[in-house]
Structure formats: C-alpha cells, structure tokens
Amino acid sequence: PRGVSPAGAPAAAVAPATGLFEQASLPFGLAGVGAAAALIAGRRGTKRAGRSALASAVALRAFENELGVQPPTGFWDPAGFCSDGDAQEFYRRRCVEIKHGRVSMLACLGYIVPEYFKFPGYLSQTSGIKFADVGTGLSALLKVPAVGWIQWVFFCGYMELFACYQDPELIPGKLSSRFVVGLTTIKSNNLSGWVFGPFGVPNAPSIADPELRKKKLNAEIANGRLAMMAI
C-alpha cells in the first residue's frame, strides 16, 4: 500500500531513523578531520624540530673550536644567530663582541677609578668645571660640556676608522692603523699598517706559545662579556 516501506513499516517511521544516523555520523566525521589535521601539524612540527636540530648541529660543527667556547656552557647560541653556519657573519659578530667587551671594560673602570682618584685641575676653564666636580657614571653626563662630548664623538670615530681599524684580513680583535686619502687606503709602513700586539703596543710580537695565547684571548672575551653584563 501507499506510504508503507518494504518491511511493512510506515515511511514516516523510517525517516527519523535515517536523520538520526546522519546526526550520529557527523561527530565521527569531524573527529576524523581533526585527527588528520593533528597528524599533519605533528609532522610539520617534527620537520621544523628536525631542521632546528640540524641547524644547531651545523653551527656547532662550524664554530665549536672557535675562541669564546668555554665551560660551563660550551658553544651557546640560544638565539640561533649562528645557525646558518655563515663564517663571514660569525666573523663580524665576533669583532663586534670583542669591541663592545673592550669598551665595557673601560666603562667599568670609569665607574670604579673616580671613586678613589680624580685628575687635578680643570676639565673646562671657560665653564669653571674641575675634574673633582664631575661625578661618576651617569651623573657625569650633565657635568661635561657639550663641546667635550662632541670631542669624544670625533675621537671615537677617528679610532674606529683610522687608528684602531679592524682589517678584514686579520683575526677578530687584531686592530691596525690605516692612512686614508680620498676614500682610498694608502699602504705605507710609516703612516699605516701598524698592528697592535699585546697590551695595545704597536707592532709588538704576538704571544709565541699557542696555548698561552689562546688562554689570554679567551680571558679577554670572558672578561668583556662580564663587563657588558656589569655596565
């Protein structure tokens, strides 16, 4: 008869059962899609972790024997600056690290020494400022005249570009002098090419013992790092 299913049940009774099956299968379908997405994300995360581990291994093999790799941390690069294994970029960063360490060590001395000793006389006779009037640390910023700070800026620029120049052909921190005319470096034994040795003595011979030299250079890097943290 009309409106009766082949099993003898009314058609109206079959329809709700079909809708219930579709509603029940929907969560299972969503769960399957979620599981697949989680699997893909897990594989991508594993690949990223693998690439990160590979980059760390490359950097470790490339720079683990360089100066500054000291206990207790060994080769420590948490920010991943050396993860690409670029030797030129490592050279540049090492030069910057040594330079900042040396400046920071001088700055620490600038904090400590004036507590016990100050030069006699005037810092600026025109302004009537004596060395004894200048405080230590940041308090000296307001005491030193603007002309004095301008002199310091020019002095630092002169040291950076000419008197204590980092020659790319020398090891990081091995500074030398250069004579420049019209943006051209003039090679001259009298005017340029002086290489600073131990304690900053021009053309002084380097430390002959390689182990002792390595110890001294590592000590300079370690002290510079400590001074950067201190200042």
Short mmCIF file of C-alpha atoms in Angstrom, two decimals:
data_model
loop_
_atom_site.label_atom_id
_atom_site.label_comp_id
_atom_site.label_asym_id
_atom_site.label_seq_id
_atom_site.Cartn_x
_atom_site.Cartn_y
_atom_site.Cartn_z
CA PRO A 1 0.00 0.00 0.00
CA ARG A 2 0.89 3.61 -0.41
CA GLY A 3 3.10 5.09 2.37
CA VAL A 4 4.34 1.69 3.65
CA SER A 5 8.00 0.63 3.47
CA PRO A 6 9.07 -2.72 2.01
CA ALA A 7 9.48 -4.06 5.54
CA GLY A 8 5.96 -3.12 6.33
CA ALA A 9 6.80 -0.12 8.48
CA PRO A 10 5.29 3.28 7.72
CA ALA A 11 7.50 5.67 5.71
CA ALA A 12 7.17 8.33 8.39
CA ALA A 13 8.80 5.97 10.88
CA VAL A 14 11.82 5.33 8.62
CA ALA A 15 12.73 8.99 8.05
CA PRO A 16 13.62 9.86 11.66
CA ALA A 17 15.92 6.86 11.89
CA THR A 18 17.80 7.99 8.79
CA GLY A 19 18.25 11.53 10.18
CA LEU A 20 19.44 10.12 13.49
CA PHE A 21 22.13 8.09 11.70
CA GLU A 22 23.33 11.15 9.80
CA GLN A 23 23.49 13.20 13.01
CA ALA A 24 25.42 10.47 14.79
CA SER A 25 27.95 10.13 11.96
CA LEU A 26 28.71 13.88 11.93
CA PRO A 27 30.83 13.92 15.13
CA PHE A 28 32.81 10.91 13.88
CA GLY A 29 33.49 12.74 10.63
CA LEU A 30 34.65 15.86 12.47
CA ALA A 31 36.83 13.74 14.74
CA GLY A 32 38.45 12.16 11.68
CA VAL A 33 39.16 15.55 10.14
CA GLY A 34 40.60 16.79 13.45
CA ALA A 35 42.81 13.72 13.78
CA ALA A 36 44.10 14.20 10.24
CA ALA A 37 44.83 17.87 10.89
CA ALA A 38 46.63 17.00 14.11
CA LEU A 39 48.69 14.38 12.29
CA ILE A 40 49.70 16.87 9.58
CA ALA A 41 50.56 19.52 12.19
CA GLY A 42 52.58 16.96 14.13
CA ARG A 43 54.53 16.01 11.03
CA ARG A 44 55.21 19.68 10.27
CA GLY A 45 56.30 20.27 13.86
CA THR A 46 58.60 17.27 13.64
CA LYS A 47 60.09 18.62 10.42
CA ARG A 48 60.63 22.04 12.00
CA ALA A 49 62.22 20.47 15.04
CA GLY A 50 64.42 18.40 12.76
CA ARG A 51 65.50 21.47 10.80
CA SER A 52 66.22 23.35 14.05
CA ALA A 53 68.29 20.46 15.38
CA LEU A 54 70.14 20.23 12.05
CA ALA A 55 70.87 23.99 12.10
CA SER A 56 72.20 23.72 15.66
CA ALA A 57 74.38 20.79 14.68
CA VAL A 58 75.74 22.70 11.67
CA ALA A 59 76.58 25.72 13.84
CA LEU A 60 78.17 23.50 16.48
CA ARG A 61 80.39 21.75 13.96
CA ALA A 62 81.30 25.06 12.30
CA PHE A 63 82.21 27.08 15.39
CA GLU A 64 82.77 24.68 18.30
CA ASN A 65 86.56 25.18 18.10
CA GLU A 66 86.44 28.98 17.98
CA LEU A 67 87.61 31.27 20.76
CA GLY A 68 84.99 32.03 23.38
CA VAL A 69 83.62 28.47 23.51
CA GLN A 70 84.27 27.93 27.20
CA PRO A 71 82.82 25.94 30.09
CA PRO A 72 80.33 25.66 31.63
CA THR A 73 78.10 26.45 28.63
CA GLY A 74 80.41 25.48 25.77
CA PHE A 75 79.04 26.65 22.42
CA TRP A 76 75.95 28.60 23.49
CA ASP A 77 73.76 30.31 20.91
CA PRO A 78 70.18 30.32 22.24
CA ALA A 79 69.04 32.97 19.74
CA GLY A 80 70.32 30.96 16.77
CA PHE A 81 72.44 33.73 15.26
CA CYS A 82 74.99 31.17 14.04
CA SER A 83 72.51 28.51 12.95
CA ASP A 84 73.20 29.09 9.26
CA GLY A 85 76.92 28.37 9.66
CA ASP A 86 77.87 31.61 7.85
CA ALA A 87 81.58 32.16 8.60
CA GLN A 88 81.59 35.82 7.48
CA GLU A 89 78.63 36.64 9.69
CA PHE A 90 80.29 34.88 12.63
CA TYR A 91 83.47 36.89 11.99
CA ARG A 92 81.50 40.15 12.04
CA ARG A 93 79.67 39.24 15.25
CA ARG A 94 82.88 38.20 16.96
CA CYS A 95 84.53 41.53 16.05
CA VAL A 96 81.52 43.39 17.47
CA GLU A 97 81.56 41.27 20.63
CA ILE A 98 85.23 41.94 21.31
CA LYS A 99 84.85 45.66 20.61
CA HIS A 100 81.84 46.03 22.90
CA GLY A 101 83.61 43.99 25.57
CA ARG A 102 86.65 46.28 25.49
CA VAL A 103 84.51 49.42 25.66
CA SER A 104 82.53 47.93 28.55
CA MET A 105 85.71 47.09 30.46
CA LEU A 106 86.85 50.71 30.09
CA ALA A 107 83.40 51.88 31.19
CA CYS A 108 83.61 49.72 34.32
CA LEU A 109 86.96 51.33 35.11
CA GLY A 110 85.30 54.69 34.57
CA TYR A 111 82.85 53.83 37.32
CA ILE A 112 85.41 52.46 39.78
CA VAL A 113 88.55 54.61 39.45
CA PRO A 114 86.95 58.06 40.03
CA GLU A 115 85.73 56.84 43.41
CA TYR A 116 89.37 56.79 44.55
CA PHE A 117 91.24 59.13 42.19
CA LYS A 118 90.48 62.17 40.05
CA PHE A 119 92.77 64.34 37.97
CA PRO A 120 93.71 67.70 39.49
CA GLY A 121 92.87 70.93 37.73
CA TYR A 122 90.06 71.98 35.44
CA LEU A 123 88.04 69.94 32.98
CA SER A 124 86.85 73.21 31.40
CA GLN A 125 88.39 76.50 32.42
CA THR A 126 85.86 78.52 30.44
CA SER A 127 83.00 76.87 32.31
CA GLY A 128 84.86 76.69 35.59
CA ILE A 129 84.39 72.92 35.89
CA LYS A 130 87.03 70.96 37.78
CA PHE A 131 87.62 67.25 37.48
CA ALA A 132 86.67 66.97 41.14
CA ASP A 133 83.23 68.38 40.29
CA VAL A 134 82.44 65.56 37.86
CA GLY A 135 80.60 62.65 39.39
CA THR A 136 80.84 59.01 38.42
CA GLY A 137 78.64 57.13 35.99
CA LEU A 138 75.58 58.78 34.51
CA SER A 139 75.92 61.84 36.75
CA ALA A 140 78.86 62.94 34.59
CA LEU A 141 76.56 63.40 31.59
CA LEU A 142 75.22 66.66 32.94
CA LYS A 143 78.59 67.98 34.07
CA VAL A 144 80.67 67.58 30.92
CA PRO A 145 80.04 70.45 28.45
CA ALA A 146 78.51 69.68 25.06
CA VAL A 147 81.77 70.61 23.34
CA GLY A 148 83.50 67.93 25.38
CA TRP A 149 81.07 65.25 24.21
CA ILE A 150 81.50 66.38 20.60
CA GLN A 151 85.25 65.91 21.02
CA TRP A 152 84.62 62.40 22.31
CA VAL A 153 82.43 61.55 19.31
CA PHE A 154 85.14 62.66 16.88
CA PHE A 155 87.81 60.85 18.87
CA CYS A 156 85.86 57.57 18.83
CA GLY A 157 85.20 57.93 15.10
CA TYR A 158 88.90 58.53 14.45
CA MET A 159 89.86 55.45 16.47
CA GLU A 160 87.23 53.33 14.72
CA LEU A 161 88.09 54.33 11.17
CA PHE A 162 91.82 55.04 11.24
CA ALA A 163 93.86 54.48 14.41
CA CYS A 164 92.30 51.17 15.55
CA TYR A 165 90.83 49.75 12.37
CA GLN A 166 89.66 46.14 12.12
CA ASP A 167 91.35 44.83 8.99
CA PRO A 168 89.18 42.05 7.47
CA GLU A 169 92.34 40.09 6.71
CA LEU A 170 93.28 39.92 10.41
CA ILE A 171 91.68 37.85 13.17
CA PRO A 172 88.82 39.44 15.15
CA GLY A 173 90.12 41.98 17.65
CA LYS A 174 93.51 42.32 15.94
CA LEU A 175 93.46 46.05 15.21
CA SER A 176 95.76 48.07 12.99
CA SER A 177 96.19 51.62 11.75
CA ARG A 178 95.42 52.83 8.25
CA PHE A 179 96.02 56.01 6.29
CA VAL A 180 93.15 57.12 4.05
CA VAL A 181 93.20 59.86 1.41
CA GLY A 182 90.12 60.49 -0.68
CA LEU A 183 88.41 57.27 0.49
CA THR A 184 91.48 55.32 -0.62
CA THR A 185 93.67 53.41 1.81
CA ILE A 186 97.34 54.28 1.36
CA LYS A 187 99.73 51.43 2.12
CA SER A 188 102.72 52.83 3.97
CA ASN A 189 105.00 51.36 6.59
CA ASN A 190 105.32 54.73 8.30
CA LEU A 191 101.73 56.00 8.17
CA SER A 192 99.62 52.84 8.24
CA GLY A 193 99.79 49.13 8.80
CA TRP A 194 100.79 49.22 12.44
CA VAL A 195 99.35 46.11 14.07
CA PHE A 196 98.67 46.32 17.77
CA GLY A 197 100.09 43.47 19.81
CA PRO A 198 99.65 42.51 23.48
CA PHE A 199 98.55 45.38 25.75
CA GLY A 200 98.00 47.55 22.66
CA VAL A 201 101.69 48.03 21.89
CA PRO A 202 102.13 48.83 18.16
CA ASN A 203 103.93 46.12 16.17
CA ALA A 204 104.65 44.17 19.35
CA PRO A 205 105.19 40.44 18.71
CA SER A 206 102.29 38.16 19.48
CA ILE A 207 102.48 35.60 22.28
CA ALA A 208 104.61 32.76 20.95
CA ASP A 209 103.07 29.91 22.93
CA PRO A 210 99.78 28.99 21.16
CA GLU A 211 98.16 27.55 24.28
CA LEU A 212 99.05 30.62 26.34
CA ARG A 213 97.84 32.92 23.55
CA LYS A 214 94.53 31.03 23.37
CA LYS A 215 94.14 31.29 27.16
CA LYS A 216 94.76 35.05 27.12
CA LEU A 217 92.37 35.66 24.23
CA ASN A 218 89.66 33.56 25.88
CA ALA A 219 90.19 35.51 29.10
CA GLU A 220 89.69 38.79 27.23
CA ILE A 221 86.42 37.57 25.71
CA ALA A 222 85.16 36.26 29.07
CA ASN A 223 86.08 39.49 30.88
CA GLY A 224 84.43 41.54 28.13
CA ARG A 225 81.22 39.53 28.45
CA LEU A 226 81.23 40.05 32.21
CA ALA A 227 81.85 43.79 31.76
CA MET A 228 78.96 44.06 29.29
CA MET A 229 76.66 42.48 31.85
CA ALA A 230 78.05 44.71 34.62
CA ILE A 231 77.78 48.01 32.79
#
